[in-house]
Amino acid sequence: MSSYQGVHVSDQWLQSQFTQVELRTLKSKFFSARTQQGHVTLSELPPVFSGLKAFSEMFTEDEIKTILEEAHSDMGEEVDFEAFLRAYLTLQDRAIEKSVGTRSSFIKATTTTFHHAINESEKASYVKHINSYLAEDKFLKDFLPIDPATDALFELAKDGVLLCKLINIAVPGTIDERTINTKKVLNPWERNENHTLCLNSAKAIGCTVVNIGTQDLVEGRPHLILGLISQILKIQLLADLNLKKTPQLVELVDNSKDVEELMSLGPEKILLKWMNFHLKKAGYQKQVTNFSSDLKDGEAYAHLLNALAPEYSTPETLETEDPTERANKVLEMAEKLDCKRYLTPKDIVEGSANLNLTFVAQIFQHRNGLTTDKKPSTFAEMMTDDAETSREERCFRFWINSLGIDSYVNNIFEDVRNGWVLLEVMEKISPGSVNWKHANKPPIKMPFKQVENCNQIVQIGKELNLSLVNVAGNDIVAGNKKLIIAFLWQLMRFNMLQLLKNLRSHSHVKEITDADILNWANRKVKKAGRTSQMESFKDKSLSNGRFFLELLSAVEPRVVNWGLVTKGETEEDKKMNATYIISVARKLGCSIFLLPEDVMQVNQKMMLTLTASIMYWSLQKHEADGDGAILDELFEPTEGEGTAPSGEMPEEAAPSGETTEEAVDDSVSESPNAEE
């Protein structure tokens, strides 16, 4: 079982200021700064800190040196790891003073660790939500209702069950609840499994969890738990804020060009656009640009509710001069629309951004005020996607967001067109590959600047041996969906193979290929005494799910409960197996983004990513156990198994004259013994 090894600091307060992920990263940086004598002095820290992403855009190396000199009289003083952490916090405080709230993405900002103070109003709001939605849960009803005045929320979150249940409330069916360990008393192993399942599932619905490890959840870190809950709740409340779920949103725009822009907006911006649409119709002169300061006086709320629910409107709501009294009347009106009271008048007056956002989202859910008659055929056609493309867009979007890049992707086909997101992705999976001096950061007004970004992307792709024959930067800027999906698949595959390659204990052997992954899986299942084998990653027999369950059982015998596995003969049985496979893999430690339909329909790309993720976990486990020899053994071909020559990707590269778009259906290379 893979786990996150904890970094322990003797000063408990100091340890509480960092997540385990941050501690591991900073410890690595600290040790890298040591001289040959094994010492680190304060004078050696500025170049180390200036290389950290948290400070590289805020300070120059000289500025960091000045800040440290102000805090310490002797820069030649030797420092240990704890002193290194304190110096980091000193810089962090100065960074906060210099620029508060620089993160542009609302969802992404919730798990940053610059502020550890707990917002009691938000905590109380989330507790009310949990008490309301999970009151009838068979397991949690013994622990609910939670008292918001205590730390019971954080104590209950420590075993992982609550967070898993919340994810299923936000996006039903994400977690197969049969895989959640729900005993009254869990051992450390079972608790770690729940948290691993939670974090991998949170990533799979669009949460950003790069700063959170299972140990942080085991310790019940309040600011991290509240940040994660906040993201999960927003995903639930904002789920309908897109044209697929609510096509009536086209009423907010006047033409097809504006609809394209609307499709590219994140749910929070759509919510603001919807709010301003109704406020303008109601004659309200101001523009609401945020969920904080613009809503403090309650006037925007009063006009919005008067427009949406005139039957409940009263002149007193607008006539009152006291903002707190007006806010109270607004909440009373909202309750008549069945909006649950998760915030107080004080929260509105103080401009609580998180709570105001959830409140506006609730109003939208109960009374959006949009008509259903404006559905021009051109708009409907723009939203037409085949199911597989839609699932793959979702998969690649969440994969990109899981990488921890600065940008947050809301719509793949729109957000990658200026090239910046793809440059960030390529830098993440192939460090040093991007020439940032020739990159153009958004907002980009000149179209040729977007083309410059995308041309660099194509060039880097070719250097990584991706299939980009007859592809130019203009093709990405134009938003060619099939080409973008094909390119993103190649990036994901490259990243996956690089992760596997980096686990190898030696460098003189050939590159890892798709055939190696297939052969490894078959060998693993056979060695475990099972009879299932797969001919290729599009082998139709994979649809019943039994091969993957046997593979998961082979790498960790205790992880599959065979009493829950069906024969996979009917569509319903296949779906039960597929759902179980995904949750078991995530519980084991695999970061995967596919859906049950991908297994049932044998999407060969997703079958490869699933197999490779299981393989990656298995190899990590052997490497962590110090069993390097088994890595060699796993790749020794046995009689009858095919292998690809080093560096070759048999079906990955498009033939000469063929574009990536034309080659998309062949973008998964297969074993030589695959069925034609």
XYZ file of C-alpha atoms in Angstrom:
676
model
C 0.000 0.000 0.000
C 1.496 3.306 -1.033
C 1.350 6.036 1.539
C 2.614 9.526 2.154
C 5.592 9.434 4.501
C 5.193 12.130 7.139
C 7.859 14.768 7.786
C 7.914 15.503 11.502
C 9.015 18.798 13.066
C 9.621 19.051 16.815
C 7.843 22.422 17.040
C 4.155 21.512 16.680
C 3.101 25.066 15.829
C 5.689 25.200 13.071
C 4.545 21.848 11.691
C 0.936 23.068 11.663
C 1.859 25.861 9.229
C 2.625 23.436 6.401
C 1.003 20.525 4.642
C 2.905 17.256 4.408
C 3.346 17.811 0.678
C 4.922 21.202 1.359
C 7.140 19.805 4.111
C 8.475 17.080 1.842
C 9.183 19.588 -0.941
C 10.877 22.071 1.377
C 12.937 19.363 3.061
C 14.213 18.315 -0.354
C 15.124 21.937 -1.145
C 16.859 22.297 2.216
C 19.015 19.231 1.707
C 19.880 20.324 -1.830
C 21.293 23.570 -0.380
C 23.750 21.811 1.921
C 27.442 22.211 1.189
C 29.879 19.330 0.984
C 30.428 19.770 4.727
C 26.699 19.204 5.269
C 26.010 22.741 6.510
C 23.506 25.401 5.428
C 23.897 29.071 6.311
C 21.422 31.921 5.944
C 23.560 33.442 3.180
C 22.939 30.340 1.056
C 19.128 30.592 1.254
C 18.264 33.499 -1.130
C 19.006 31.527 -4.348
C 17.085 28.549 -2.926
C 14.016 30.625 -2.085
C 14.131 32.620 -5.324
C 13.854 29.320 -7.191
C 10.612 28.426 -5.417
C 7.447 29.151 -7.348
C 5.846 30.754 -4.279
C 8.412 33.579 -4.360
C 9.915 33.639 -7.870
C 7.250 36.019 -9.195
C 7.166 38.132 -6.027
C 10.802 38.830 -5.198
C 14.212 38.993 -6.809
C 17.082 37.141 -5.159
C 18.453 40.451 -3.836
C 15.082 41.356 -2.315
C 14.959 37.984 -0.546
C 18.464 38.591 0.778
C 17.414 42.014 2.117
C 14.348 40.567 3.863
C 16.420 37.848 5.542
C 19.074 40.384 6.585
C 16.359 42.486 8.251
C 15.204 39.460 10.230
C 18.655 38.071 11.153
C 21.757 39.883 12.335
C 24.235 37.224 11.165
C 23.815 35.871 7.637
C 26.681 33.465 8.248
C 24.621 31.723 10.919
C 24.150 28.002 10.370
C 20.509 26.935 10.090
C 18.735 23.636 10.595
C 15.540 22.539 8.847
C 13.273 24.269 11.381
C 15.134 27.557 10.973
C 14.791 27.085 7.211
C 11.014 26.754 7.631
C 10.863 29.882 9.793
C 12.767 31.814 7.154
C 10.251 30.554 4.598
C 7.370 31.842 6.752
C 9.079 35.222 7.053
C 9.146 35.518 3.275
C 5.581 34.229 3.035
C 4.362 36.986 5.374
C 6.116 39.612 3.269
C 4.610 38.108 0.118
C 1.129 38.395 1.629
C 1.764 42.036 2.525
C 2.985 42.751 -0.997
C 0.120 41.160 -2.841
C -2.975 39.673 -1.254
C -5.177 37.329 -3.272
C -3.117 37.077 -6.433
C -4.660 33.725 -7.351
C -7.122 34.258 -10.164
C -8.984 30.988 -9.876
C -11.602 31.004 -7.131
C -11.722 27.224 -6.784
C -7.972 26.820 -6.864
C -7.408 29.423 -4.154
C -9.217 27.413 -1.507
C -6.319 25.068 -0.802
C -3.478 27.543 -0.729
C -1.858 27.714 2.680
C -1.085 31.410 2.995
C -3.857 31.857 5.547
C -4.475 29.281 8.234
C -7.074 31.192 10.261
C -10.419 29.399 10.291
C -13.447 31.327 9.094
C -16.061 30.324 11.650
C -18.952 31.517 9.466
C -17.806 29.321 6.586
C -17.317 26.408 8.949
C -20.854 26.860 10.319
C -22.241 27.090 6.775
C -20.531 23.897 5.644
C -21.687 22.088 8.783
C -25.307 23.081 8.057
C -24.919 21.783 4.511
C -23.505 18.470 5.756
C -26.203 18.107 8.403
C -28.860 18.731 5.752
C -27.606 16.519 2.911
C -26.200 13.592 4.903
C -28.703 13.401 7.744
C -30.168 10.131 6.434
C -26.883 8.457 5.536
C -26.826 4.985 7.092
C -23.313 5.352 8.477
C -23.066 9.066 9.257
C -26.480 9.492 10.889
C -24.941 8.196 14.125
C -22.539 11.168 14.094
C -24.919 13.886 12.870
C -25.922 16.595 13.417
C -22.482 18.143 13.876
C -22.211 21.035 16.310
C -20.591 23.948 14.407
C -19.361 25.468 17.678
C -16.965 22.551 18.243
C -14.202 20.824 16.275
C -16.428 17.797 15.678
C -16.303 18.404 11.898
C -12.535 17.955 11.792
C -12.628 14.934 14.074
C -15.280 13.267 11.923
C -13.288 14.013 8.758
C -10.236 12.148 10.077
C -11.481 8.703 8.987
C -12.240 9.841 5.425
C -15.844 8.617 5.263
C -17.438 12.066 5.488
C -15.365 13.523 2.654
C -16.048 10.525 0.396
C -19.781 10.868 1.039
C -19.659 14.594 0.249
C -17.983 13.882 -3.086
C -20.844 11.553 -3.979
C -23.373 14.226 -3.042
C -21.585 16.711 -5.302
C -21.192 14.321 -8.265
C -23.352 11.231 -7.708
C -21.728 7.922 -8.558
C -18.134 9.171 -8.401
C -17.256 6.713 -5.626
C -18.561 3.171 -5.362
C -19.556 3.317 -1.700
C -18.858 -0.410 -1.375
C -15.168 0.526 -1.393
C -15.367 2.961 1.550
C -14.168 1.499 4.847
C -17.026 2.254 7.235
C -16.221 0.361 10.399
C -16.764 2.289 13.633
C -13.063 2.032 14.426
C -10.611 2.038 11.523
C -7.007 0.955 11.684
C -4.355 3.259 10.122
C -4.299 1.200 6.921
C -8.060 1.478 6.395
C -8.065 5.176 7.250
C -5.282 5.805 4.738
C -7.242 3.904 2.071
C -10.273 6.142 2.635
C -8.197 9.308 2.351
C -6.410 8.037 -0.754
C -9.795 7.232 -2.314
C -11.054 10.684 -1.291
C -8.134 12.647 -2.758
C -8.041 10.726 -6.046
C -11.819 11.036 -6.394
C -11.691 14.755 -5.561
C -9.199 15.238 -8.399
C -11.509 13.249 -10.666
C -14.378 15.738 -10.164
C -12.226 18.840 -10.652
C -10.858 19.718 -7.202
C -7.301 20.998 -6.866
C -5.533 18.978 -4.180
C -1.857 19.470 -5.015
C -1.143 20.788 -1.511
C -2.905 18.005 0.392
C -1.663 14.542 1.368
C -3.426 11.746 3.222
C -1.429 12.500 6.366
C -2.868 16.027 6.414
C -6.380 14.580 6.483
C -5.463 11.998 9.124
C -4.237 14.877 11.292
C -7.491 16.764 10.677
C -5.833 19.982 9.438
C -8.793 22.437 9.743
C -7.795 24.884 6.974
C -7.158 22.067 4.490
C -10.349 20.200 5.343
C -12.425 23.381 5.040
C -10.692 24.220 1.761
C -11.457 20.786 0.328
C -15.066 20.853 1.554
C -15.445 24.323 0.040
C -14.330 23.044 -3.364
C -16.627 20.016 -3.208
C -19.643 22.142 -2.248
C -18.981 24.648 -5.016
C -18.794 21.867 -7.574
C -22.177 20.650 -6.328
C -23.818 24.086 -6.280
C -22.366 25.236 -9.606
C -23.037 21.986 -11.467
C -25.876 23.439 -13.578
C -24.007 26.582 -14.640
C -23.172 25.465 -18.172
C -25.003 25.329 -21.472
C -25.342 21.550 -21.469
C -27.160 21.422 -18.149
C -28.997 24.737 -18.563
C -29.387 25.585 -22.286
C -31.572 28.554 -21.273
C -28.325 30.373 -20.445
C -28.117 31.343 -24.135
C -30.591 34.078 -23.161
C -27.636 35.895 -21.582
C -26.009 36.520 -24.986
C -27.078 37.988 -28.309
C -25.129 36.096 -30.980
C -23.066 33.008 -31.702
C -19.781 34.821 -31.049
C -20.960 35.710 -27.551
C -22.071 32.111 -27.032
C -18.537 30.929 -27.755
C -17.293 33.305 -25.073
C -19.987 32.081 -22.676
C -18.884 28.481 -23.230
C -15.346 29.385 -22.212
C -16.333 31.023 -18.928
C -15.987 29.280 -15.587
C -19.167 28.689 -13.562
C -18.464 31.598 -11.185
C -18.200 34.064 -14.070
C -21.360 32.680 -15.653
C -23.101 33.192 -12.313
C -21.970 36.840 -12.250
C -23.107 37.276 -15.866
C -26.503 35.799 -14.992
C -26.830 38.073 -11.964
C -25.944 41.205 -13.956
C -28.350 40.159 -16.719
C -31.289 40.273 -14.300
C -30.028 43.360 -12.463
C -29.823 45.283 -15.737
C -33.390 44.273 -16.612
C -34.457 45.400 -13.130
C -32.929 48.844 -13.697
C -30.013 48.433 -11.278
C -27.260 50.734 -12.535
C -24.173 49.162 -10.924
C -22.193 46.192 -12.283
C -21.478 43.329 -9.880
C -17.906 42.186 -10.512
C -17.261 40.025 -7.441
C -18.974 38.096 -4.669
C -17.548 40.284 -1.925
C -17.425 44.098 -1.825
C -20.070 44.604 -4.533
C -22.668 42.754 -2.448
C -21.962 44.228 1.003
C -24.791 46.778 1.016
C -27.398 44.177 0.001
C -28.859 46.399 -2.728
C -27.900 44.064 -5.571
C -29.514 41.149 -3.736
C -32.686 43.144 -3.131
C -33.035 44.106 -6.802
C -32.220 40.556 -7.937
C -34.842 38.920 -5.732
C -37.436 41.580 -6.552
C -36.915 40.741 -10.241
C -36.928 36.949 -9.785
C -39.681 36.688 -7.150
C -41.939 39.757 -7.410
C -44.619 37.890 -5.448
C -42.395 38.098 -2.363
C -40.965 41.579 -2.900
C -41.641 44.435 -0.508
C -40.571 48.078 -0.806
C -39.068 47.955 2.699
C -36.172 45.812 1.472
C -34.839 48.650 -0.681
C -36.036 51.523 1.475
C -34.200 50.489 4.623
C -30.903 52.316 5.092
C -29.228 49.853 7.438
C -27.220 47.260 5.400
C -27.580 44.582 8.098
C -31.355 45.021 8.243
C -31.546 44.936 4.430
C -29.422 41.776 4.365
C -31.786 40.141 6.852
C -34.805 40.964 4.682
C -32.959 39.554 1.649
C -32.414 36.269 3.481
C -36.065 36.160 4.523
C -37.093 36.537 0.861
C -34.666 33.835 -0.215
C -36.050 31.422 2.355
C -39.455 31.803 0.728
C -37.795 30.411 -2.426
C -36.604 27.402 -0.361
C -33.002 28.621 -0.309
C -31.384 27.215 2.824
C -29.957 29.852 5.167
C -26.264 29.012 5.098
C -25.092 32.554 5.711
C -26.023 35.377 8.056
C -26.699 39.084 7.471
C -23.253 39.697 8.973
C -21.646 37.479 6.311
C -23.256 39.591 3.570
C -22.266 42.889 5.174
C -18.697 41.689 5.709
C -18.460 40.491 2.099
C -17.738 36.788 2.629
C -16.880 35.742 -0.946
C -17.292 31.983 -0.463
C -20.629 32.259 1.301
C -22.013 34.872 -1.088
C -21.092 32.664 -4.035
C -22.932 29.690 -2.561
C -25.935 31.906 -1.778
C -26.168 33.264 -5.335
C -25.772 29.696 -6.664
C -28.688 28.603 -4.488
C -30.857 31.416 -5.835
C -29.967 30.322 -9.380
C -30.899 26.707 -8.601
C -34.318 27.650 -7.225
C -35.299 30.525 -9.523
C -33.051 31.325 -12.490
C -35.665 33.513 -14.209
C -34.661 32.340 -17.676
C -37.171 31.431 -20.372
C -37.107 28.207 -22.383
C -38.184 29.527 -25.765
C -34.859 31.010 -26.925
C -33.020 28.033 -28.378
C -31.731 28.996 -31.831
C -30.610 25.958 -33.791
C -27.122 27.437 -34.258
C -26.602 27.455 -30.490
C -27.838 23.898 -30.162
C -25.476 22.769 -32.909
C -22.541 24.372 -31.103
C -23.230 22.203 -28.074
C -23.412 18.959 -30.057
C -20.585 16.612 -29.093
C -20.464 12.868 -29.349
C -20.462 11.175 -25.964
C -16.910 9.838 -26.248
C -15.443 13.247 -27.133
C -17.324 14.773 -24.210
C -15.958 12.159 -21.799
C -12.425 12.600 -23.132
C -12.657 16.390 -22.811
C -13.665 15.897 -19.190
C -10.825 13.443 -18.596
C -8.135 15.695 -20.052
C -9.536 18.787 -18.302
C -9.375 17.188 -14.873
C -5.975 15.663 -15.644
C -4.580 19.113 -16.489
C -6.101 20.633 -13.350
C -4.541 17.851 -11.264
C -1.032 18.768 -12.453
C -0.864 21.834 -10.213
C -0.302 24.439 -12.955
C -1.278 28.058 -12.272
C -4.179 28.129 -14.738
C -7.503 26.445 -14.010
C -9.216 24.921 -17.043
C -12.998 25.202 -17.320
C -13.402 24.231 -20.963
C -10.606 22.420 -22.791
C -11.583 23.458 -26.297
C -11.732 27.154 -25.428
C -9.066 27.482 -22.736
C -6.177 25.928 -24.710
C -6.610 28.064 -27.817
C -4.271 30.876 -26.732
C -1.551 28.309 -26.026
C -0.686 29.413 -22.483
C -2.294 26.470 -20.693
C -0.588 23.972 -23.003
C 2.768 25.663 -22.398
C 2.227 25.276 -18.653
C 1.326 21.606 -19.144
C 4.389 20.936 -21.295
C 6.675 22.617 -18.764
C 5.146 20.460 -16.024
C 5.578 17.135 -17.837
C 8.892 18.050 -19.468
C 10.657 20.624 -17.236
C 12.782 23.133 -19.107
C 11.130 22.486 -22.461
C 9.394 25.891 -22.698
C 11.211 29.079 -23.675
C 9.230 31.497 -21.499
C 10.980 34.524 -23.020
C 9.102 33.759 -26.245
C 5.781 32.976 -24.528
C 2.875 35.419 -24.341
C 0.887 35.473 -21.098
C -2.887 36.118 -21.133
C -4.767 38.283 -21.642
C -3.600 38.171 -25.258
C -5.270 40.752 -27.473
C -3.285 40.197 -30.668
C -4.163 36.934 -32.486
C -0.609 36.464 -33.797
C 0.625 36.287 -30.175
C -1.650 33.281 -29.636
C -0.229 31.694 -32.784
C 3.312 32.293 -31.472
C 2.444 30.354 -28.298
C 0.892 27.515 -30.262
C 3.779 27.364 -32.711
C 6.130 26.847 -29.771
C 3.820 24.102 -28.498
C 4.009 22.280 -31.829
C 7.792 22.666 -31.888
C 8.163 21.247 -28.364
C 5.787 18.427 -29.274
C 7.978 17.458 -32.202
C 11.056 17.523 -29.953
C 9.204 15.098 -27.642
C 8.566 12.833 -30.656
C 4.813 13.399 -30.635
C 2.872 12.823 -33.839
C 2.325 16.324 -35.264
C 2.708 15.851 -39.003
C 1.093 18.740 -40.919
C -0.012 20.395 -37.670
C 0.629 24.111 -37.116
C -0.068 26.524 -34.287
C -3.041 27.940 -36.208
C -4.842 24.596 -35.887
C -4.848 24.884 -32.077
C -5.856 28.568 -32.167
C -8.758 27.625 -34.457
C -10.051 25.226 -31.775
C -10.063 22.061 -33.879
C -11.636 19.705 -31.335
C -10.507 16.403 -32.795
C -6.947 17.621 -33.154
C -6.880 19.074 -29.619
C -8.160 15.794 -28.143
C -5.545 13.829 -30.107
C -2.757 16.157 -28.981
C -3.822 16.086 -25.326
C -3.943 12.306 -25.442
C -0.352 12.229 -26.664
C 0.685 14.593 -23.841
C -1.035 12.431 -21.232
C 0.512 9.286 -22.691
C 3.963 10.899 -22.773
C 3.603 11.945 -19.131
C 2.469 8.457 -18.161
C 5.390 6.747 -19.901
C 7.852 9.236 -18.402
C 6.583 8.493 -14.894
C 7.081 4.788 -15.513
C 10.509 5.355 -17.028
C 11.619 7.462 -14.058
C 10.879 4.554 -11.722
C 13.358 2.316 -13.488
C 16.472 1.455 -11.492
C 18.651 1.654 -14.572
C 18.921 3.777 -17.681
C 20.572 1.534 -20.268
C 17.416 -0.333 -21.276
C 14.923 0.586 -23.968
C 12.077 3.032 -23.568
C 8.863 1.720 -22.060
C 6.190 1.112 -24.707
C 2.478 0.368 -24.719
C 3.368 -3.252 -25.479
C 5.456 -3.386 -22.283
C 2.465 -2.194 -20.271
C 0.152 -4.761 -21.858
C 2.658 -7.591 -21.380
C 3.294 -6.565 -17.770
C -0.431 -6.677 -17.000
C -0.922 -10.083 -18.609
C 2.133 -11.490 -16.840
C 0.966 -10.096 -13.492
C -2.476 -11.679 -13.807
C -1.059 -15.014 -14.990
C 1.484 -15.098 -12.155
C -1.381 -14.636 -9.672
C -2.973 -17.846 -10.944
C -5.768 -16.176 -12.924
C -6.760 -17.106 -16.463
C -7.870 -13.754 -17.936
C -5.630 -12.143 -20.553
C -6.139 -9.143 -22.824
C -5.200 -9.220 -26.488
C -5.000 -5.438 -26.787
C -6.301 -2.276 -25.160
C -9.413 -2.509 -27.335
C -10.093 -6.154 -26.524
C -13.906 -6.316 -26.220
C -13.657 -8.909 -23.425
C -12.428 -6.080 -21.169
C -15.968 -4.666 -21.058
C -17.041 -7.043 -18.270
C -14.299 -5.645 -16.030
C -13.039 -8.949 -14.680
C -9.538 -8.652 -16.146
C -8.899 -5.354 -14.351
C -10.263 -6.710 -11.091
C -7.909 -9.669 -11.414
C -5.043 -7.280 -12.155
C -5.857 -5.134 -9.115
C -6.075 -8.260 -6.980
C -2.724 -9.423 -8.373
C -0.901 -6.242 -7.326
C -2.660 -6.050 -3.924
C -4.605 -9.219 -2.980
C -6.628 -7.656 -0.165
C -8.006 -4.729 -2.200
C -10.743 -6.599 -4.148
C -13.767 -8.083 -2.397
C -14.757 -10.825 -4.829
C -18.125 -11.145 -3.163
C -19.030 -7.796 -4.771
C -17.909 -8.748 -8.300
C -20.518 -9.780 -10.884
C -20.064 -12.016 -13.925
C -20.405 -8.951 -16.124
C -22.928 -10.529 -18.469
C -25.588 -7.804 -18.460
C -25.113 -4.065 -18.969
C -26.080 -3.452 -15.347
C -23.540 -5.997 -14.102
C -20.857 -4.509 -16.339
C -21.538 -1.056 -14.919
C -21.331 -2.341 -11.344
C -17.954 -3.918 -12.096
C -16.682 -0.829 -13.919
C -17.685 1.494 -11.081
C -16.041 -0.855 -8.593
C -12.812 -1.036 -10.651
C -12.418 2.744 -10.724
C -12.979 3.186 -6.990
C -10.730 0.245 -6.067
C -7.948 1.653 -8.248
C -8.290 5.101 -6.670
C -8.408 3.567 -3.205
C -5.182 1.760 -4.006
C -3.498 5.039 -5.021
C -4.088 5.364 -8.779
C -4.793 8.841 -10.141
C -7.287 8.154 -12.947
C -9.983 10.215 -14.673
C -12.041 7.736 -16.686
C -15.744 6.931 -16.249
C -17.519 3.546 -16.029
C -18.705 4.004 -19.635
C -15.081 4.027 -20.778
C -14.605 0.537 -19.358
C -17.929 -0.767 -20.608
C -17.299 0.536 -24.137
C -13.574 -0.352 -24.028
C -12.168 3.071 -24.852
C -8.643 1.981 -25.741
C -7.033 5.236 -24.568
C -8.640 4.967 -21.159
C -7.815 1.256 -20.945
C -4.156 2.110 -21.459
C -4.194 4.871 -18.828
C -5.934 2.596 -16.322
C -3.448 -0.239 -16.875
C -0.464 2.111 -16.743
C -1.717 3.715 -13.517
C -1.999 0.319 -11.847
C 1.456 -0.583 -13.141
C 2.904 2.700 -11.850
C 1.483 2.062 -8.381
C 2.806 -1.494 -8.366
C 6.313 -0.440 -9.410
C 6.301 2.377 -6.834
C 5.442 -0.166 -4.175
C 8.311 -2.472 -5.170
C 10.746 0.452 -5.341
C 9.612 1.711 -1.916
C 10.158 -1.795 -0.558
C 13.729 -1.684 -1.886
C 13.084 -4.474 -4.374
C 14.876 -2.946 -7.362
C 15.633 -6.301 -8.952
C 11.968 -6.941 -9.628
C 11.865 -3.896 -11.903
C 14.256 -5.641 -14.286
C 12.315 -8.883 -14.075
C 9.031 -7.184 -14.896
C 10.358 -6.047 -18.273
C 12.128 -9.204 -19.368
C 10.044 -10.476 -22.322
C 8.861 -14.029 -22.128
C 8.398 -16.356 -25.082
C 5.687 -15.178 -27.447
C 5.473 -11.650 -26.091
C 6.017 -8.790 -28.485
C 8.120 -5.723 -27.805
C 8.727 -2.543 -29.730
C 12.219 -1.325 -30.599
C 13.635 1.362 -28.349
C 12.169 4.795 -28.950
C 9.573 3.598 -31.480
C 5.844 4.065 -31.129
C 4.391 1.604 -33.662
C 1.011 3.190 -34.249
C 1.499 6.484 -32.451
C 3.192 8.357 -35.277
C 0.958 9.298 -38.151
C 2.201 8.195 -41.599
C 3.850 10.823 -43.749
C 1.303 13.297 -45.025
C -1.260 12.305 -42.398
C -2.332 14.803 -39.765
C -2.796 14.141 -36.082
C -6.523 14.625 -36.623
C -6.599 11.815 -39.188
C -4.497 9.578 -36.990
C -6.521 10.119 -33.826
C -8.204 6.726 -33.986
C -4.806 5.037 -34.077
C -3.279 7.114 -31.308
C -2.964 4.132 -28.967
C -0.190 1.827 -30.066
C -0.911 -1.816 -29.459
C 0.861 -5.066 -28.854
C 2.059 -6.793 -32.047
C -0.170 -9.746 -31.204
C -3.282 -7.573 -31.104
C -6.303 -8.560 -33.153
C -6.779 -6.589 -36.353
